[in-house]
Short mmCIF file of C-alpha atoms and ligand atoms in Angstrom, two decimals:
data_model
loop_
_atom_site.label_atom_id
_atom_site.label_comp_id
_atom_site.label_asym_id
_atom_site.label_seq_id
_atom_site.Cartn_x
_atom_site.Cartn_y
_atom_site.Cartn_z
CA MET A 1285 245.45 175.21 44.95
CA SER A 1286 246.09 171.81 46.98
CA ASP A 1287 242.82 172.57 49.00
CA ALA A 1288 240.65 172.82 46.10
CA VAL A 1289 239.72 169.42 45.95
CA PRO A 1290 238.69 167.60 49.31
CA LEU A 1291 240.85 164.56 50.00
CA LYS A 1292 238.67 161.35 49.91
CA LEU A 1293 240.42 157.85 51.36
CA PHE A 1294 238.83 154.56 51.65
CA ASN A 1295 237.91 153.55 55.32
CA SER A 1296 238.51 149.88 55.94
CA LEU A 1297 236.26 150.01 58.93
CA THR A 1298 233.16 151.51 57.16
CA ARG A 1299 234.36 149.96 53.93
CA VAL A 1300 233.75 153.43 52.14
CA ILE A 1301 235.30 156.12 50.72
CA GLU A 1302 235.19 159.17 53.46
CA THR A 1303 236.01 162.82 53.15
CA PHE A 1304 239.01 163.19 55.37
CA GLN A 1305 238.08 165.44 58.54
CA PRO A 1306 241.12 165.76 60.90
CA VAL A 1307 240.26 165.11 64.56
CA HIS A 1308 242.80 168.39 65.01
CA PRO A 1309 242.02 171.05 62.90
CA GLY A 1310 244.89 171.44 60.51
CA GLU A 1311 246.68 168.34 61.67
CA ALA A 1312 246.97 165.04 60.54
CA ARG A 1313 248.25 162.12 62.84
CA VAL A 1314 249.07 158.74 61.29
CA TYR A 1315 250.34 155.61 62.76
CA SER A 1316 251.68 152.99 60.42
CA CYS A 1317 252.30 148.93 61.73
CA GLY A 1318 255.81 148.95 61.29
CA PRO A 1319 258.49 145.58 60.41
CA THR A 1320 259.01 143.12 62.77
CA VAL A 1321 262.57 142.99 62.36
CA TYR A 1322 263.63 139.18 62.68
CA ASN A 1323 264.70 139.40 58.91
CA TYR A 1324 265.20 141.56 56.13
CA PRO A 1325 261.96 143.25 54.72
CA HIS A 1326 260.70 141.74 51.33
CA ILE A 1327 259.63 144.01 49.04
CA GLY A 1328 255.98 143.22 49.52
CA ASN A 1329 256.62 144.52 53.11
CA MET A 1330 258.25 147.89 51.42
CA ARG A 1331 255.12 148.41 49.66
CA ALA A 1332 253.31 148.99 52.75
CA TYR A 1333 255.73 151.91 53.60
CA VAL A 1334 255.61 153.18 49.98
CA PHE A 1335 252.03 153.50 50.58
CA ALA A 1336 251.97 155.08 53.78
CA ASP A 1337 254.57 157.39 52.57
CA VAL A 1338 252.55 158.75 49.52
CA LEU A 1339 249.31 158.84 52.04
CA GLY A 1340 251.82 161.30 54.10
CA ARG A 1341 253.20 163.12 51.29
CA THR A 1342 249.63 163.79 50.15
CA LEU A 1343 248.59 164.87 53.61
CA SER A 1344 251.45 167.24 53.75
CA PHE A 1345 250.41 168.33 49.76
CA LYS A 1346 247.07 169.30 51.05
CA GLY A 1347 248.76 171.37 53.77
CA TYR A 1348 248.04 169.52 56.90
CA ASP A 1349 250.34 169.39 59.35
CA LEU A 1350 251.68 165.78 59.40
CA THR A 1351 252.87 163.58 62.74
CA HIS A 1352 253.46 160.19 61.24
CA VAL A 1353 254.94 157.48 63.48
CA ILE A 1354 256.11 154.13 62.57
CA ASN A 1355 256.96 151.58 65.00
CA ILE A 1356 259.48 148.83 64.92
CA THR A 1357 258.45 145.40 66.26
CA ASP A 1358 261.10 144.07 68.19
CA VAL A 1359 259.00 141.70 70.57
CA GLY A 1360 255.77 139.93 70.56
CA HIS A 1361 255.08 139.34 67.03
CA LEU A 1362 254.59 135.24 66.96
CA THR A 1363 255.40 133.05 64.06
CA ASP A 1364 251.26 133.01 63.78
CA ASP A 1365 249.72 136.34 63.77
CA ALA A 1366 247.38 135.04 66.62
CA ASP A 1367 248.52 133.12 69.69
CA ALA A 1368 250.20 130.37 68.40
CA GLY A 1369 253.69 129.68 67.33
CA GLU A 1370 256.76 131.29 69.04
CA ASP A 1371 258.01 134.69 68.95
CA LYS A 1372 259.66 135.47 65.46
CA LEU A 1373 262.52 137.43 67.15
CA GLU A 1374 263.29 134.86 69.91
CA LYS A 1375 263.31 132.16 67.33
CA ALA A 1376 265.60 133.62 65.13
CA ALA A 1377 268.07 134.60 67.93
CA ALA A 1378 267.67 131.05 69.04
CA GLU A 1379 268.45 129.45 65.37
CA ARG A 1380 271.28 131.66 65.01
CA ALA A 1381 272.70 131.51 68.28
CA GLN A 1382 272.91 135.14 68.46
CA SER A 1383 271.46 137.97 70.64
CA ILE A 1384 268.18 139.38 69.91
CA TRP A 1385 269.37 142.62 70.48
CA ASP A 1386 271.62 142.35 67.82
CA ILE A 1387 269.26 140.96 65.38
CA ALA A 1388 267.02 143.32 65.93
CA LYS A 1389 269.51 146.03 65.40
CA HIS A 1390 270.80 144.64 62.39
CA TYR A 1391 267.39 144.23 60.39
CA THR A 1392 266.31 147.72 61.63
CA GLU A 1393 269.07 149.15 60.15
CA ALA A 1394 268.68 147.05 56.89
CA TYR A 1395 264.86 148.24 56.88
CA TRP A 1396 266.18 151.97 57.16
CA ALA A 1397 268.46 151.72 54.15
CA ASP A 1398 265.66 150.61 52.13
CA VAL A 1399 263.42 153.35 53.39
CA LYS A 1400 265.86 155.61 52.38
CA ALA A 1401 266.55 153.86 48.95
CA LEU A 1402 262.86 154.10 48.26
CA ASN A 1403 262.77 157.70 49.00
CA ILE A 1404 260.26 157.21 52.01
CA ARG A 1405 260.31 160.17 54.10
CA GLN A 1406 261.44 159.99 57.53
CA PRO A 1407 258.36 159.92 60.13
CA ALA A 1408 258.23 162.24 63.13
CA GLU A 1409 259.07 159.07 65.23
CA TRP A 1410 260.41 155.37 64.95
CA SER A 1411 258.80 153.76 67.86
CA ILE A 1412 260.54 150.86 69.18
CA ALA A 1413 258.38 148.54 70.87
CA THR A 1414 260.79 147.53 73.69
CA ASP A 1415 260.91 151.10 74.69
CA TYR A 1416 257.40 151.17 75.66
CA VAL A 1417 257.02 147.87 77.81
CA PRO A 1418 256.51 150.34 80.97
CA GLN A 1419 253.50 151.81 79.24
CA MET A 1420 252.31 148.71 77.67
CA LEU A 1421 252.19 147.43 81.44
CA GLU A 1422 250.39 150.38 82.47
CA PHE A 1423 247.69 150.15 79.66
CA ALA A 1424 247.20 146.20 80.15
CA GLU A 1425 246.65 147.11 83.86
CA SER A 1426 243.92 149.56 83.30
CA ILE A 1427 242.00 147.09 81.01
CA ALA A 1428 242.77 143.86 83.27
CA ASP A 1429 239.80 143.81 85.30
CA LYS A 1430 236.86 144.78 82.95
CA HIS A 1431 238.16 142.88 79.97
CA CYS A 1432 240.59 140.51 80.52
CA TYR A 1433 240.94 136.95 82.45
CA LYS A 1434 244.07 135.15 83.40
CA LEU A 1435 245.40 131.73 82.53
CA GLU A 1436 248.16 129.84 83.08
CA SER A 1437 249.83 130.79 80.02
CA GLY A 1438 249.08 134.56 80.73
CA LEU A 1439 247.00 137.37 80.26
CA TYR A 1440 243.84 137.49 77.79
CA PHE A 1441 241.64 139.91 76.31
CA ASP A 1442 237.73 138.76 76.20
CA VAL A 1443 236.62 139.78 72.84
CA SER A 1444 233.18 139.31 74.23
CA SER A 1445 233.43 142.46 76.65
CA VAL A 1446 233.49 145.18 73.84
CA ALA A 1447 230.96 146.11 71.10
CA ASP A 1448 231.14 145.07 67.33
CA TYR A 1449 234.22 142.98 67.89
CA GLY A 1450 235.87 142.05 64.46
CA ARG A 1451 233.98 144.22 62.32
CA LEU A 1452 237.14 145.71 60.51
CA ALA A 1453 237.74 141.81 59.40
CA ARG A 1454 234.16 141.23 59.32
CA ALA A 1455 233.92 137.96 60.84
CA GLN A 1456 230.92 136.57 61.03
CA THR A 1457 230.73 133.49 63.64
CA ASP A 1458 233.03 131.99 66.21
CA GLU A 1459 234.23 129.31 63.67
CA ASP A 1460 235.19 132.02 61.25
CA GLU A 1461 236.87 134.13 63.65
CA GLY A 1462 239.12 130.59 64.67
CA GLU A 1463 239.75 129.81 61.44
CA GLY A 1464 243.42 129.63 60.42
CA ARG A 1465 244.72 129.68 63.99
CA ILE A 1466 246.81 126.38 64.13
CA GLU A 1467 246.77 125.86 67.63
CA GLN A 1468 244.71 126.95 70.29
CA VAL A 1469 245.31 127.85 73.80
CA ASP A 1470 243.81 125.82 76.72
CA GLY A 1471 241.27 127.44 78.50
CA LYS A 1472 240.61 130.56 76.08
CA ARG A 1473 236.97 131.37 76.39
CA HIS A 1474 236.59 132.21 72.71
CA PRO A 1475 238.40 131.45 69.72
CA ALA A 1476 239.20 135.07 68.81
CA ASP A 1477 240.56 135.91 72.44
CA PHE A 1478 244.12 137.20 72.35
CA ALA A 1479 247.04 137.34 74.59
CA ILE A 1480 247.91 140.59 76.17
CA TRP A 1481 250.91 139.34 78.00
CA ARG A 1482 252.29 136.02 77.63
CA LYS A 1483 253.91 134.55 80.61
CA THR A 1484 257.14 132.37 80.04
CA PRO A 1485 256.58 128.99 80.54
CA GLU A 1486 257.84 126.79 83.46
CA GLY A 1487 261.47 125.76 82.59
CA GLU A 1488 261.67 128.18 79.95
CA THR A 1489 264.00 131.21 79.09
CA ARG A 1490 263.56 134.06 77.04
CA GLN A 1491 266.04 136.64 76.08
CA MET A 1492 263.73 139.27 76.32
CA GLU A 1493 261.43 139.33 79.34
CA TRP A 1494 259.75 141.51 81.89
CA ASP A 1495 258.14 141.21 85.53
CA SER A 1496 254.37 141.83 85.36
CA PRO A 1497 251.53 141.30 87.49
CA TRP A 1498 250.67 138.03 85.67
CA GLY A 1499 254.07 136.66 85.58
CA ARG A 1500 257.59 137.24 84.14
CA GLY A 1501 257.16 137.38 80.45
CA ALA A 1502 256.68 139.40 77.34
CA PRO A 1503 253.77 141.77 75.64
CA GLY A 1504 251.34 140.57 73.17
CA TRP A 1505 251.96 141.85 69.62
CA HIS A 1506 248.72 143.84 69.30
CA LEU A 1507 249.27 145.50 72.77
CA GLU A 1508 252.38 147.31 71.50
CA CYS A 1509 250.77 149.17 68.40
CA SER A 1510 247.68 150.49 70.56
CA VAL A 1511 250.09 151.52 73.54
CA MET A 1512 252.60 153.23 70.92
CA SER A 1513 249.96 154.92 68.75
CA GLY A 1514 247.98 156.15 71.73
CA LYS A 1515 250.90 157.44 73.84
CA LEU A 1516 252.27 159.26 70.65
CA LEU A 1517 249.37 160.32 68.79
CA GLY A 1518 246.46 160.37 71.44
CA PHE A 1519 243.38 158.63 70.83
CA PRO A 1520 241.50 159.13 68.89
CA PHE A 1521 244.18 160.34 66.11
CA ASP A 1522 243.32 160.36 62.28
CA ILE A 1523 244.72 157.25 60.22
CA HIS A 1524 246.08 154.14 61.08
CA THR A 1525 247.80 152.06 58.26
CA GLY A 1526 248.89 148.50 57.53
CA GLY A 1527 249.17 145.71 54.97
CA ILE A 1528 245.91 144.13 54.11
CA ASP A 1529 246.53 140.62 56.23
CA HIS A 1530 246.43 143.18 59.51
CA ARG A 1531 242.80 143.83 58.78
CA GLU A 1532 241.94 140.24 59.78
CA ILE A 1533 243.59 139.78 63.31
CA HIS A 1534 246.05 142.48 64.47
CA HIS A 1535 243.87 145.46 63.84
CA PRO A 1536 240.54 144.32 65.17
CA ASN A 1537 242.25 143.12 68.29
CA GLU A 1538 244.16 146.51 68.43
CA ILE A 1539 240.59 148.32 67.94
CA ALA A 1540 239.39 145.98 70.78
CA GLN A 1541 242.07 147.06 73.10
CA ASN A 1542 241.57 150.78 72.17
CA GLN A 1543 237.87 150.58 72.90
CA ALA A 1544 238.45 148.99 76.06
CA PHE A 1545 241.05 151.41 77.19
CA CYS A 1546 239.12 154.90 75.84
CA CYS A 1547 235.93 153.17 77.60
CA THR A 1548 234.23 153.56 73.99
CA ASN A 1549 231.33 151.59 73.05
CA GLY A 1550 230.11 150.41 69.05
CA LEU A 1551 232.01 151.33 66.23
CA ASP A 1552 229.58 153.20 64.63
CA VAL A 1553 231.15 156.52 65.85
CA PRO A 1554 234.35 157.72 64.08
CA GLY A 1555 237.07 157.34 66.37
CA ASN A 1556 235.74 154.74 68.83
CA SER A 1557 237.99 152.42 67.14
CA GLY A 1558 241.13 154.49 68.41
CA ALA A 1559 241.58 155.95 64.81
CA ARG A 1560 239.18 157.69 62.70
CA LEU A 1561 240.28 155.72 59.27
CA TRP A 1562 242.14 152.46 59.07
CA MET A 1563 243.64 152.21 55.72
CA HIS A 1564 245.30 149.02 54.08
CA ASN A 1565 247.52 148.45 51.14
CA ASN A 1566 246.75 145.26 49.30
CA PHE A 1567 249.51 142.82 48.58
CA LEU A 1568 252.41 142.49 46.06
CA VAL A 1569 252.33 139.13 45.33
CA GLU A 1570 254.95 136.83 43.15
CA ARG A 1571 253.63 133.33 41.63
CA SER A 1572 256.70 131.33 42.42
CA GLY A 1573 256.91 132.03 46.48
CA LYS A 1574 260.02 134.09 46.42
CA MET A 1575 258.25 136.43 48.66
CA SER A 1576 258.62 134.36 51.32
CA LYS A 1577 261.19 135.19 53.68
CA SER A 1578 261.83 131.25 53.97
CA SER A 1579 261.98 130.53 50.40
CA GLY A 1580 266.09 131.23 50.57
CA GLU A 1581 266.82 133.80 47.75
CA PHE A 1582 263.70 136.03 48.52
CA LEU A 1583 262.79 139.06 47.15
CA ARG A 1584 264.48 141.89 49.07
CA LEU A 1585 265.20 145.26 47.75
CA GLN A 1586 268.77 144.39 47.75
CA LEU A 1587 268.41 141.55 45.37
CA LEU A 1588 266.96 144.09 42.82
CA LEU A 1589 269.75 146.49 43.30
CA ASP A 1590 272.29 143.16 42.78
CA LYS A 1591 270.73 142.77 39.59
CA GLY A 1592 271.44 146.38 38.73
CA TYR A 1593 267.86 148.29 38.97
CA HIS A 1594 267.48 151.29 40.65
CA PRO A 1595 265.62 151.06 43.49
CA LEU A 1596 263.10 153.83 42.43
CA ALA A 1597 262.09 151.71 39.06
CA TYR A 1598 260.38 149.56 42.04
CA ARG A 1599 258.88 152.54 43.88
CA MET A 1600 257.58 153.41 40.27
CA MET A 1601 256.12 149.90 39.95
CA CYS A 1602 254.08 150.60 43.24
CA LEU A 1603 253.05 153.83 42.14
CA GLN A 1604 251.48 152.62 38.97
CA ALA A 1605 249.09 150.06 40.65
CA HIS A 1606 246.29 151.44 43.28
CA TYR A 1607 247.36 150.72 46.86
CA ARG A 1608 243.90 148.93 47.28
CA SER A 1609 244.66 146.57 44.26
CA GLU A 1610 247.09 143.53 44.29
CA LEU A 1611 250.22 143.87 42.40
CA GLU A 1612 252.10 141.07 40.71
CA PHE A 1613 255.67 141.39 40.68
CA SER A 1614 257.53 140.46 37.70
CA TRP A 1615 261.26 141.08 36.68
CA LYS A 1616 259.81 142.23 33.17
CA GLY A 1617 257.17 144.30 35.13
CA LEU A 1618 260.31 146.12 37.02
CA GLY A 1619 261.83 146.73 33.55
CA ALA A 1620 258.88 148.43 32.37
CA ALA A 1621 258.63 150.31 35.42
CA LEU A 1622 262.23 151.42 35.01
CA THR A 1623 261.76 152.51 31.44
CA ARG A 1624 258.86 154.59 32.09
CA LEU A 1625 260.86 156.11 35.09
CA LYS A 1626 263.98 156.74 32.68
CA ARG A 1627 261.27 158.47 30.26
CA LEU A 1628 260.39 160.90 32.77
CA VAL A 1629 264.28 161.87 33.53
CA ILE A 1630 264.93 162.19 29.84
CA ALA A 1631 261.77 164.45 29.47
CA MET A 1632 263.27 166.32 32.75
CA ASP A 1633 266.74 166.51 30.93
CA ARG A 1634 265.23 168.19 28.19
CA TRP A 1635 263.47 170.74 29.93
CA LYS A 1636 266.50 171.45 32.45
CA ALA A 1637 268.57 171.96 29.01
CA LEU A 1638 266.22 174.56 27.82
CA GLN A 1639 266.08 176.32 30.81
CA GLN A 1640 269.66 176.38 31.13
CA GLU A 1641 269.46 177.97 27.62
CA ARG A 1642 267.21 180.29 28.10
CA HIS A 1643 268.00 181.54 31.63
CA GLY A 1644 271.45 181.00 31.49
CA ALA A 1645 271.69 179.65 35.07
CA ASP A 1646 270.68 176.70 37.29
CA TRP A 1647 267.15 176.06 37.15
CA HIS A 1648 265.36 176.70 40.22
CA ALA A 1649 261.64 175.23 40.70
CA ASP A 1650 260.02 174.66 44.08
CA SER A 1651 256.92 176.19 44.24
CA TRP A 1652 253.99 175.66 41.26
CA GLU A 1653 252.24 179.07 40.71
CA TYR A 1654 249.37 179.21 38.77
CA ASN A 1655 250.34 178.93 34.86
CA LYS A 1656 247.34 178.30 32.18
CA LYS A 1657 248.99 175.83 30.40
CA THR A 1658 250.32 173.38 33.46
CA SER A 1659 247.07 174.52 35.39
CA GLU A 1660 245.59 171.51 33.65
CA PRO A 1661 247.57 168.74 34.26
CA VAL A 1662 248.21 169.80 37.79
CA GLY A 1663 244.69 170.11 38.36
CA SER A 1664 243.95 166.24 37.16
CA PHE A 1665 247.21 165.51 39.38
CA ALA A 1666 245.58 166.84 42.46
CA GLU A 1667 242.18 165.45 41.56
CA ALA A 1668 243.68 162.11 41.21
CA ILE A 1669 245.69 161.93 44.38
CA ALA A 1670 242.96 163.13 46.28
CA ASN A 1671 240.52 160.52 44.96
CA ASP A 1672 241.77 157.83 47.35
CA LEU A 1673 245.38 158.15 46.08
CA ASN A 1674 244.96 157.40 42.77
CA THR A 1675 248.58 157.28 41.67
CA ALA A 1676 248.09 155.79 38.32
CA ASP A 1677 246.15 158.53 37.20
CA ALA A 1678 248.45 161.25 39.04
CA LEU A 1679 251.36 159.72 36.93
CA THR A 1680 249.80 159.88 33.53
CA ALA A 1681 248.75 163.80 34.61
CA PHE A 1682 252.62 163.82 35.60
CA GLU A 1683 253.68 162.65 32.22
CA GLU A 1684 251.12 165.16 30.58
CA CYS A 1685 252.75 168.03 31.91
CA LEU A 1686 256.58 166.75 31.03
CA SER A 1687 255.09 166.62 27.53
CA LEU A 1688 253.43 170.22 26.99
CA LYS A 1689 254.95 172.12 24.21
CA LYS A 1690 255.58 176.03 23.72
CA ILE A 1691 255.61 176.92 27.24
CA ASP A 1692 258.38 178.31 29.38
CA PRO A 1693 260.81 175.55 31.00
CA ASP A 1694 260.35 177.21 34.21
CA CYS A 1695 256.88 176.79 34.73
CA VAL A 1696 256.86 173.07 33.58
CA LEU A 1697 259.86 172.16 36.03
CA SER A 1698 257.97 174.11 38.96
CA ALA A 1699 255.01 172.13 38.27
CA VAL A 1700 256.60 169.06 37.93
CA CYS A 1701 258.99 169.59 41.03
CA TYR A 1702 255.41 170.50 42.91
CA MET A 1703 253.66 166.97 41.63
CA ASP A 1704 256.86 165.05 42.71
CA ARG A 1705 256.42 166.16 46.09
CA VAL A 1706 253.68 163.73 46.48
CA LEU A 1707 255.11 160.80 44.07
CA GLY A 1708 258.36 160.86 45.74
CA LEU A 1709 260.18 159.69 42.53
CA GLY A 1710 262.93 162.49 42.88
CA VAL A 1711 263.24 163.05 39.18
CA GLU A 1712 264.82 166.41 40.08
CA HIS A 1713 267.82 164.80 41.12
CA LEU A 1714 267.74 161.59 38.86
CA ALA A 1715 270.40 161.61 35.91
CA ARG A 1716 269.79 159.11 32.91
CA THR A 1717 273.16 157.08 34.07
CA ASP A 1718 271.70 156.68 37.71
CA LEU A 1719 268.88 154.19 35.92
CA ARG A 1720 271.75 152.25 34.00
CA ILE A 1721 271.10 148.69 34.28
CA ALA A 1722 274.48 147.11 35.81
CA PRO A 1723 274.43 144.24 38.04
CA LYS A 1724 277.11 143.98 40.95
CA ASP A 1725 278.44 140.57 39.94
CA THR A 1726 279.70 141.87 36.74
CA GLU A 1727 283.24 142.68 36.33
CA THR A 1728 283.71 145.01 34.09
CA THR A 1729 283.56 148.90 35.44
CA GLU A 1730 281.72 151.51 34.39
CA MET A 1731 284.59 153.38 33.51
CA GLU A 1732 286.04 150.73 31.38
CA ILE A 1733 282.82 150.64 29.35
CA GLU A 1734 282.82 154.24 28.64
CA ASP A 1735 286.31 154.12 27.49
CA ALA A 1736 285.78 151.43 25.05
CA LEU A 1737 282.67 153.31 24.02
CA ALA A 1738 284.95 156.26 23.11
CA ARG A 1739 287.41 154.22 21.10
CA ARG A 1740 284.47 152.59 19.20
CA LYS A 1741 283.12 156.18 18.50
CA ALA A 1742 286.26 157.22 17.17
CA ALA A 1743 286.95 154.36 15.22
CA ARG A 1744 283.22 154.88 13.50
CA ALA A 1745 284.22 158.47 12.46
CA GLU A 1746 286.86 157.45 10.62
CA LYS A 1747 284.81 154.68 9.28
CA ASP A 1748 286.96 151.94 10.87
CA PHE A 1749 284.03 149.53 11.04
CA ALA A 1750 286.23 146.53 11.61
CA THR A 1751 287.66 148.26 15.08
CA SER A 1752 284.29 149.02 15.72
CA ASP A 1753 282.84 145.96 15.44
CA MET A 1754 285.64 144.29 17.21
CA ILE A 1755 285.29 146.49 20.43
CA ARG A 1756 281.50 145.83 20.18
CA ASP A 1757 282.17 141.84 20.51
CA GLU A 1758 284.52 142.41 23.07
CA LEU A 1759 282.24 144.23 25.33
CA ALA A 1760 279.46 141.69 24.50
CA ALA A 1761 281.81 138.89 25.57
CA GLN A 1762 282.04 140.87 28.78
CA GLY A 1763 278.17 141.10 28.95
CA VAL A 1764 277.86 144.56 28.06
CA GLU A 1765 275.10 144.87 24.98
CA LEU A 1766 275.21 147.85 23.21
CA MET A 1767 271.96 149.67 22.16
CA ASP A 1768 272.86 151.79 19.32
CA GLY A 1769 270.16 154.11 18.15
CA ASP A 1770 267.92 152.96 21.13
CA PRO A 1771 265.17 155.88 21.18
CA LEU A 1772 265.32 156.04 25.05
CA GLY A 1773 269.17 156.95 24.69
CA TRP A 1774 270.18 153.54 26.44
CA GLU A 1775 273.86 153.41 24.82
CA TRP A 1776 274.31 150.03 26.75
CA LYS A 1777 273.36 147.81 29.42
CA LEU A 1778 274.79 145.04 31.29
CA GLY A 1779 273.50 141.68 30.83
CA LYS A 1780 270.55 140.28 33.09
P1 AMP B 2173 255.79 142.66 58.94
O1 AMP B 2173 257.33 142.74 59.18
O2 AMP B 2173 255.70 140.97 58.91
O3 AMP B 2173 254.94 142.74 60.42
O4 AMP B 2173 255.08 143.41 57.84
C1 AMP B 2173 255.11 144.79 57.70
C2 AMP B 2173 254.22 145.27 56.71
O5 AMP B 2173 254.52 144.40 55.41
C3 AMP B 2173 252.95 144.86 57.30
O6 AMP B 2173 252.11 145.77 57.14
C4 AMP B 2173 251.99 143.88 56.42
O7 AMP B 2173 251.03 143.96 56.41
C5 AMP B 2173 252.82 144.15 55.16
N1 AMP B 2173 252.70 143.25 54.25
C6 AMP B 2173 253.30 141.98 54.41
N2 AMP B 2173 253.39 141.05 53.38
C7 AMP B 2173 253.04 142.14 52.13
C8 AMP B 2173 253.16 141.91 50.84
N3 AMP B 2173 253.16 140.74 50.11
N4 AMP B 2173 252.72 143.00 50.31
C9 AMP B 2173 252.37 144.42 50.77
N5 AMP B 2173 252.51 144.34 52.37
C10 AMP B 2173 252.64 143.07 52.62
ZN1 ZN B 2174 250.73 146.93 64.50
#
């Protein structure tokens, strides 16, 4: 079934939707640019990994043997994506008077916690940039003579030394390429030339620096991704992913380095760029600027959790939009995604109960087999997901399957679990109570609420409405809102 529809994916390099053709038959090798671990990731960053996860899950669903690598950038990423500014980690370490290694460790772990909470599957490898410095030096040495030049501040890549530089970004002129770069480095031959190796300036010290033929210093950010993707997946590999911002500077520069390293010429040949497909997720935006890590209380996943939202409500929010569309974050939108998730879980509960009734045992459904009724939604699902990961349509098909009538529950449950392997919502294991909104700063515990509810129920059964109302008012004073008769069965929620 999963092979029936060819997988089509949008390639940012050619700007067309292409049929996926693996470099190695039966395999799929994917590299995703990982987080720069100088701060917590915001939920926009996490959108990039939900997208890469759906891509990886889809490739597995289609039967490819997936090797996914995500890197951890702990060195080299400057405060400007090009060559201006300071290293983000060095800056954070100096400001907080902390070791860079401690900072990197702390934020890598925080990122991994978000990955787990969002049901993002573990990649085959988390590659840590600082583990690859010797390989970066080797790579740089191999391209230095033909493609680079030395300046007082380090080694620079000459973008005119490769064919089709900037095709990914569709840069038109020298001015366009230079636009937005706040500072220029003295002596650069072309505004788009970029640092392969940055020498530590005289009189300055860095916590992270290594010896190199171009002086003691640190690797450029673009170099690390070229090196780790090439080493771990082999050039050319199948798919390189990142957020849409990387389409402008980081990925064109990686491509130029890959061309230099592989001695490949123009970019009309698939794979000459190091990867056959370059895929980019669009941004999650928030109008009031809360996405920015410098905005104080910025939008981290933890903030959503603290306000009582289940993390998978955010995954649902991502899935409702196409990855190439901009997605606007709002609390209302998150609430709606949570409600949608809850509807799925309620429907699942109904099917599980029916299954229990019919077969008297725990249901067991891990593979979908052809069934006349479920084949329609499963077919629509497979078609949607193969159509450049149309998760919005895939979700509709998923819901259609759950609303089938007069059918063995086993068939529905197995079909749903089969589709959820791609969506990754984990509906099989979610309970209604997991999705209850319960902010962390409320003092009332769930047990106290349940206890009060039981007393209220007993009072109502005895038609003692005065006591029932009193309990309701007491709960309201503690921020608990009762929702009698709510069609979704939220008996209560804690105030926002
Ligand atoms: P960084 O930690 O800044 O290197 O970013 C990690 C990933 O998040 C990269 O793939 C970025 O392109 C992506 N990204 C950054 N901001 C957003 C956003 N607002 N929405 C979606 N993806 C983003
Ligand atoms: Zn990268």
